[in-house]
């Protein structure tokens, strides 16, 4: 038997955002009636279908920042007659409701009062059952933590009804967005007076907002009515999306060249590093490396490698070959010096006869 308030955690993939389609612009969408006790403030469109526009009651265009749609041109003054749009929006609502209900829960809260109040939840799919009084009470808020991820999605699945107590709070922190919070409700939703609520309510039957309740999201009812009482409802704008990109940097090594001038010291210039660097310096032995812009930077360096041998460069000669050549050069130099000394001694021993007058 499950204890009241316990949580069962299962393995499931990350929550997926729910696509509302043409229902996205609607702050309020109902099937049988939209009733309002003035004055409400609604940011977003309001729609009623398949019921006729005469089933609007108490709502005026002045309360709505958006359009009020009807199926037959009746209803509040200034309403827009667009039955095709309303039919499509209602169908998209049904599709979204089914998609939300189909997501496997990452956690399941047992039936009982205040299962969600006092919880701090990260992105995921959360299922919960009926509460005798309220799923969220005023004693402690439900906190939705985005953990710095603007793409964090929260999906709530109510097996029956959703009830928030008077002055209860749903709070977003750390980048969580109202546009990524969805409530799929198996029967009806009731937000009692003074409730502060976040997310899109998709109720199978009806939705009722008591006096002063506010919603940062949407109130959508598939088969029943939406009842308002001086409420504030703000349909969230399109979600700000955070993308994570990986940047790959490729560096191409430049070529090196050595130039021996007719006089003066040799100059070594390193080719450009990357694709756009350039630079050169003449004079004393220096090394110049191009940067990612145009410019030069020089610094003294010590020449590397063995002396030039005349055999195609020291880099092509083996160490034992160079040692042998050096030895032969020393022997040759010693022999030449010895021969020169011998000739000087021979010259000193020669006696020149006196000249006879």
PDB file of C-alpha atoms in Angstrom, residues 42-183:
ATOM      1  CA  UNK A  42      -6.612  38.150 -20.463  1.00  0.00           C
ATOM      2  CA  UNK A  43      -3.518  38.365 -22.644  1.00  0.00           C
ATOM      3  CA  UNK A  44      -4.008  36.060 -25.585  1.00  0.00           C
ATOM      4  CA  UNK A  45      -6.957  34.903 -27.664  1.00  0.00           C
ATOM      5  CA  UNK A  46     -10.258  33.532 -26.355  1.00  0.00           C
ATOM      6  CA  UNK A  47     -12.218  30.868 -28.202  1.00  0.00           C
ATOM      7  CA  UNK A  48     -15.448  28.887 -27.866  1.00  0.00           C
ATOM      8  CA  UNK A  49     -16.317  25.834 -29.977  1.00  0.00           C
ATOM      9  CA  UNK A  50     -18.504  24.040 -30.899  1.00  0.00           C
ATOM     10  CA  UNK A  51     -20.949  26.109 -28.834  1.00  0.00           C
ATOM     11  CA  UNK A  52     -22.316  29.276 -30.409  1.00  0.00           C
ATOM     12  CA  UNK A  53     -21.033  32.722 -29.485  1.00  0.00           C
ATOM     13  CA  UNK A  54     -24.178  33.358 -27.456  1.00  0.00           C
ATOM     14  CA  UNK A  55     -22.614  31.123 -24.800  1.00  0.00           C
ATOM     15  CA  UNK A  56     -20.145  33.835 -23.918  1.00  0.00           C
ATOM     16  CA  UNK A  57     -21.333  35.566 -20.741  1.00  0.00           C
ATOM     17  CA  UNK A  58     -19.874  38.595 -18.973  1.00  0.00           C
ATOM     18  CA  UNK A  59     -16.751  38.818 -21.110  1.00  0.00           C
ATOM     19  CA  UNK A  60     -16.003  42.028 -23.030  1.00  0.00           C
ATOM     20  CA  UNK A  61     -13.379  42.770 -25.637  1.00  0.00           C
ATOM     21  CA  UNK A  62     -11.896  45.414 -23.325  1.00  0.00           C
ATOM     22  CA  UNK A  63     -10.782  42.623 -20.997  1.00  0.00           C
ATOM     23  CA  UNK A  64      -8.871  40.802 -23.727  1.00  0.00           C
ATOM     24  CA  UNK A  65      -5.562  41.697 -25.335  1.00  0.00           C
ATOM     25  CA  UNK A  66      -6.134  39.518 -28.357  1.00  0.00           C
ATOM     26  CA  UNK A  67      -9.157  38.308 -30.312  1.00  0.00           C
ATOM     27  CA  UNK A  68     -12.409  36.734 -29.131  1.00  0.00           C
ATOM     28  CA  UNK A  69     -13.413  34.041 -31.617  1.00  0.00           C
ATOM     29  CA  UNK A  70     -16.878  32.617 -32.192  1.00  0.00           C
ATOM     30  CA  UNK A  71     -18.322  29.983 -34.488  1.00  0.00           C
ATOM     31  CA  UNK A  72     -21.228  32.076 -35.795  1.00  0.00           C
ATOM     32  CA  UNK A  73     -20.396  35.760 -35.313  1.00  0.00           C
ATOM     33  CA  UNK A  74     -22.429  36.156 -32.131  1.00  0.00           C
ATOM     34  CA  UNK A  75     -21.118  36.958 -28.663  1.00  0.00           C
ATOM     35  CA  UNK A  76     -19.089  39.902 -27.325  1.00  0.00           C
ATOM     36  CA  UNK A  77     -18.921  42.974 -29.535  1.00  0.00           C
ATOM     37  CA  UNK A  78     -15.939  42.823 -31.855  1.00  0.00           C
ATOM     38  CA  UNK A  79     -15.761  39.045 -31.921  1.00  0.00           C
ATOM     39  CA  UNK A  80     -14.137  37.323 -34.903  1.00  0.00           C
ATOM     40  CA  UNK A  81     -16.268  34.786 -36.746  1.00  0.00           C
ATOM     41  CA  UNK A  82     -13.893  31.917 -37.613  1.00  0.00           C
ATOM     42  CA  UNK A  83     -15.394  28.455 -37.077  1.00  0.00           C
ATOM     43  CA  UNK A  84     -12.659  26.746 -39.123  1.00  0.00           C
ATOM     44  CA  UNK A  85      -9.882  28.110 -36.918  1.00  0.00           C
ATOM     45  CA  UNK A  86     -11.766  27.145 -33.758  1.00  0.00           C
ATOM     46  CA  UNK A  87     -12.344  23.595 -34.998  1.00  0.00           C
ATOM     47  CA  UNK A  88      -8.665  23.196 -35.818  1.00  0.00           C
ATOM     48  CA  UNK A  89      -7.593  24.665 -32.484  1.00  0.00           C
ATOM     49  CA  UNK A  90      -9.878  22.296 -30.578  1.00  0.00           C
ATOM     50  CA  UNK A  91      -8.538  19.321 -32.549  1.00  0.00           C
ATOM     51  CA  UNK A  92      -4.962  20.401 -31.809  1.00  0.00           C
ATOM     52  CA  UNK A  93      -5.865  20.684 -28.129  1.00  0.00           C
ATOM     53  CA  UNK A  94      -7.088  17.087 -28.179  1.00  0.00           C
ATOM     54  CA  UNK A  95      -3.859  15.957 -29.860  1.00  0.00           C
ATOM     55  CA  UNK A  96      -1.780  17.797 -27.273  1.00  0.00           C
ATOM     56  CA  UNK A  97      -3.806  16.324 -24.392  1.00  0.00           C
ATOM     57  CA  UNK A  98      -3.275  12.786 -25.684  1.00  0.00           C
ATOM     58  CA  UNK A  99       0.449  13.390 -26.236  1.00  0.00           C
ATOM     59  CA  UNK A 100       0.906  14.678 -22.688  1.00  0.00           C
ATOM     60  CA  UNK A 101      -1.016  11.739 -21.208  1.00  0.00           C
ATOM     61  CA  UNK A 102       1.133   9.264 -23.158  1.00  0.00           C
ATOM     62  CA  UNK A 103       4.461  10.338 -21.703  1.00  0.00           C
ATOM     63  CA  UNK A 104       5.822   7.814 -19.179  1.00  0.00           C
ATOM     64  CA  UNK A 105       6.077   9.281 -15.668  1.00  0.00           C
ATOM     65  CA  UNK A 106       9.446   9.794 -14.068  1.00  0.00           C
ATOM     66  CA  UNK A 107       7.725  10.056 -10.663  1.00  0.00           C
ATOM     67  CA  UNK A 108       4.250   9.216  -9.341  1.00  0.00           C
ATOM     68  CA  UNK A 109       2.688  10.851  -6.276  1.00  0.00           C
ATOM     69  CA  UNK A 110       0.163   8.801  -4.347  1.00  0.00           C
ATOM     70  CA  UNK A 111      -3.357  10.083  -3.771  1.00  0.00           C
ATOM     71  CA  UNK A 112      -3.774  12.388  -0.796  1.00  0.00           C
ATOM     72  CA  UNK A 113      -3.778  16.029   0.214  1.00  0.00           C
ATOM     73  CA  UNK A 114      -1.002  18.398  -0.813  1.00  0.00           C
ATOM     74  CA  UNK A 115       1.079  15.853  -2.710  1.00  0.00           C
ATOM     75  CA  UNK A 116       2.705  18.640  -4.717  1.00  0.00           C
ATOM     76  CA  UNK A 117       2.903  21.439  -2.136  1.00  0.00           C
ATOM     77  CA  UNK A 118       6.364  21.867  -0.662  1.00  0.00           C
ATOM     78  CA  UNK A 119       8.021  19.950  -3.476  1.00  0.00           C
ATOM     79  CA  UNK A 120      10.952  21.283  -5.517  1.00  0.00           C
ATOM     80  CA  UNK A 121      10.885  19.451  -8.818  1.00  0.00           C
ATOM     81  CA  UNK A 122      13.288  19.425 -11.730  1.00  0.00           C
ATOM     82  CA  UNK A 123      12.346  18.702 -15.343  1.00  0.00           C
ATOM     83  CA  UNK A 124      10.296  15.537 -15.725  1.00  0.00           C
ATOM     84  CA  UNK A 125       6.864  13.904 -15.993  1.00  0.00           C
ATOM     85  CA  UNK A 126       4.884  13.765 -12.734  1.00  0.00           C
ATOM     86  CA  UNK A 127       1.709  11.767 -12.205  1.00  0.00           C
ATOM     87  CA  UNK A 128      -0.572  12.330  -9.214  1.00  0.00           C
ATOM     88  CA  UNK A 129      -3.954  11.216  -7.924  1.00  0.00           C
ATOM     89  CA  UNK A 130      -7.015  12.786  -6.316  1.00  0.00           C
ATOM     90  CA  UNK A 131      -6.679  14.986  -3.231  1.00  0.00           C
ATOM     91  CA  UNK A 132      -9.480  15.194  -0.667  1.00  0.00           C
ATOM     92  CA  UNK A 133      -8.863  18.933  -0.201  1.00  0.00           C
ATOM     93  CA  UNK A 134      -6.213  20.237  -2.599  1.00  0.00           C
ATOM     94  CA  UNK A 135      -3.195  18.986  -4.524  1.00  0.00           C
ATOM     95  CA  UNK A 136      -1.363  22.187  -3.570  1.00  0.00           C
ATOM     96  CA  UNK A 137      -2.134  24.080  -0.370  1.00  0.00           C
ATOM     97  CA  UNK A 138      -1.129  27.558   0.780  1.00  0.00           C
ATOM     98  CA  UNK A 139       1.297  26.228   3.390  1.00  0.00           C
ATOM     99  CA  UNK A 140       4.196  25.775   0.960  1.00  0.00           C
ATOM    100  CA  UNK A 141       4.664  26.400  -2.764  1.00  0.00           C
ATOM    101  CA  UNK A 142       5.371  23.974  -5.558  1.00  0.00           C
ATOM    102  CA  UNK A 143       8.753  25.008  -6.959  1.00  0.00           C
ATOM    103  CA  UNK A 144       9.751  24.108 -10.522  1.00  0.00           C
ATOM    104  CA  UNK A 145      13.521  24.284 -10.875  1.00  0.00           C
ATOM    105  CA  UNK A 146      14.923  24.649 -14.384  1.00  0.00           C
ATOM    106  CA  UNK A 147      18.509  24.168 -13.124  1.00  0.00           C
ATOM    107  CA  UNK A 148      19.701  26.844 -15.528  1.00  0.00           C
ATOM    108  CA  UNK A 149      18.208  25.084 -18.561  1.00  0.00           C
ATOM    109  CA  UNK A 150      15.676  27.181 -20.473  1.00  0.00           C
ATOM    110  CA  UNK A 151      14.586  23.998 -22.293  1.00  0.00           C
ATOM    111  CA  UNK A 152      13.521  22.212 -19.100  1.00  0.00           C
ATOM    112  CA  UNK A 153      10.040  20.667 -19.556  1.00  0.00           C
ATOM    113  CA  UNK A 154       7.553  19.817 -16.787  1.00  0.00           C
ATOM    114  CA  UNK A 155       4.530  17.641 -17.555  1.00  0.00           C
ATOM    115  CA  UNK A 156       1.925  16.909 -14.855  1.00  0.00           C
ATOM    116  CA  UNK A 157      -0.641  14.136 -15.258  1.00  0.00           C
ATOM    117  CA  UNK A 158      -3.696  14.294 -12.994  1.00  0.00           C
ATOM    118  CA  UNK A 159      -5.527  10.983 -12.954  1.00  0.00           C
ATOM    119  CA  UNK A 160      -8.745  12.782 -11.962  1.00  0.00           C
ATOM    120  CA  UNK A 161      -9.047  16.423 -10.895  1.00  0.00           C
ATOM    121  CA  UNK A 162      -6.614  19.252 -10.142  1.00  0.00           C
ATOM    122  CA  UNK A 163      -7.358  21.519  -7.150  1.00  0.00           C
ATOM    123  CA  UNK A 164      -5.203  24.330  -5.816  1.00  0.00           C
ATOM    124  CA  UNK A 165      -6.134  25.845  -2.440  1.00  0.00           C
ATOM    125  CA  UNK A 166      -6.687  29.552  -1.887  1.00  0.00           C
ATOM    126  CA  UNK A 167      -3.433  31.542  -1.965  1.00  0.00           C
ATOM    127  CA  UNK A 168      -1.409  28.536  -3.118  1.00  0.00           C
ATOM    128  CA  UNK A 169       1.625  29.168  -5.310  1.00  0.00           C
ATOM    129  CA  UNK A 170       3.415  27.474  -8.185  1.00  0.00           C
ATOM    130  CA  UNK A 171       6.824  29.088  -8.601  1.00  0.00           C
ATOM    131  CA  UNK A 172       9.461  29.020 -11.366  1.00  0.00           C
ATOM    132  CA  UNK A 173      13.174  29.240 -10.524  1.00  0.00           C
ATOM    133  CA  UNK A 174      16.542  28.911 -12.258  1.00  0.00           C
ATOM    134  CA  UNK A 175      15.425  29.473 -15.826  1.00  0.00           C
ATOM    135  CA  UNK A 176      12.229  27.399 -15.867  1.00  0.00           C
ATOM    136  CA  UNK A 177       9.672  28.838 -18.317  1.00  0.00           C
ATOM    137  CA  UNK A 178       5.879  28.807 -18.170  1.00  0.00           C
ATOM    138  CA  UNK A 179       5.734  27.840 -21.840  1.00  0.00           C
ATOM    139  CA  UNK A 180       7.332  24.492 -20.920  1.00  0.00           C
ATOM    140  CA  UNK A 181       4.879  23.591 -18.110  1.00  0.00           C
ATOM    141  CA  UNK A 182       1.817  21.469 -18.971  1.00  0.00           C
ATOM    142  CA  UNK A 183      -1.008  20.082 -16.833  1.00  0.00           C
TER     143      UNK A 183
END
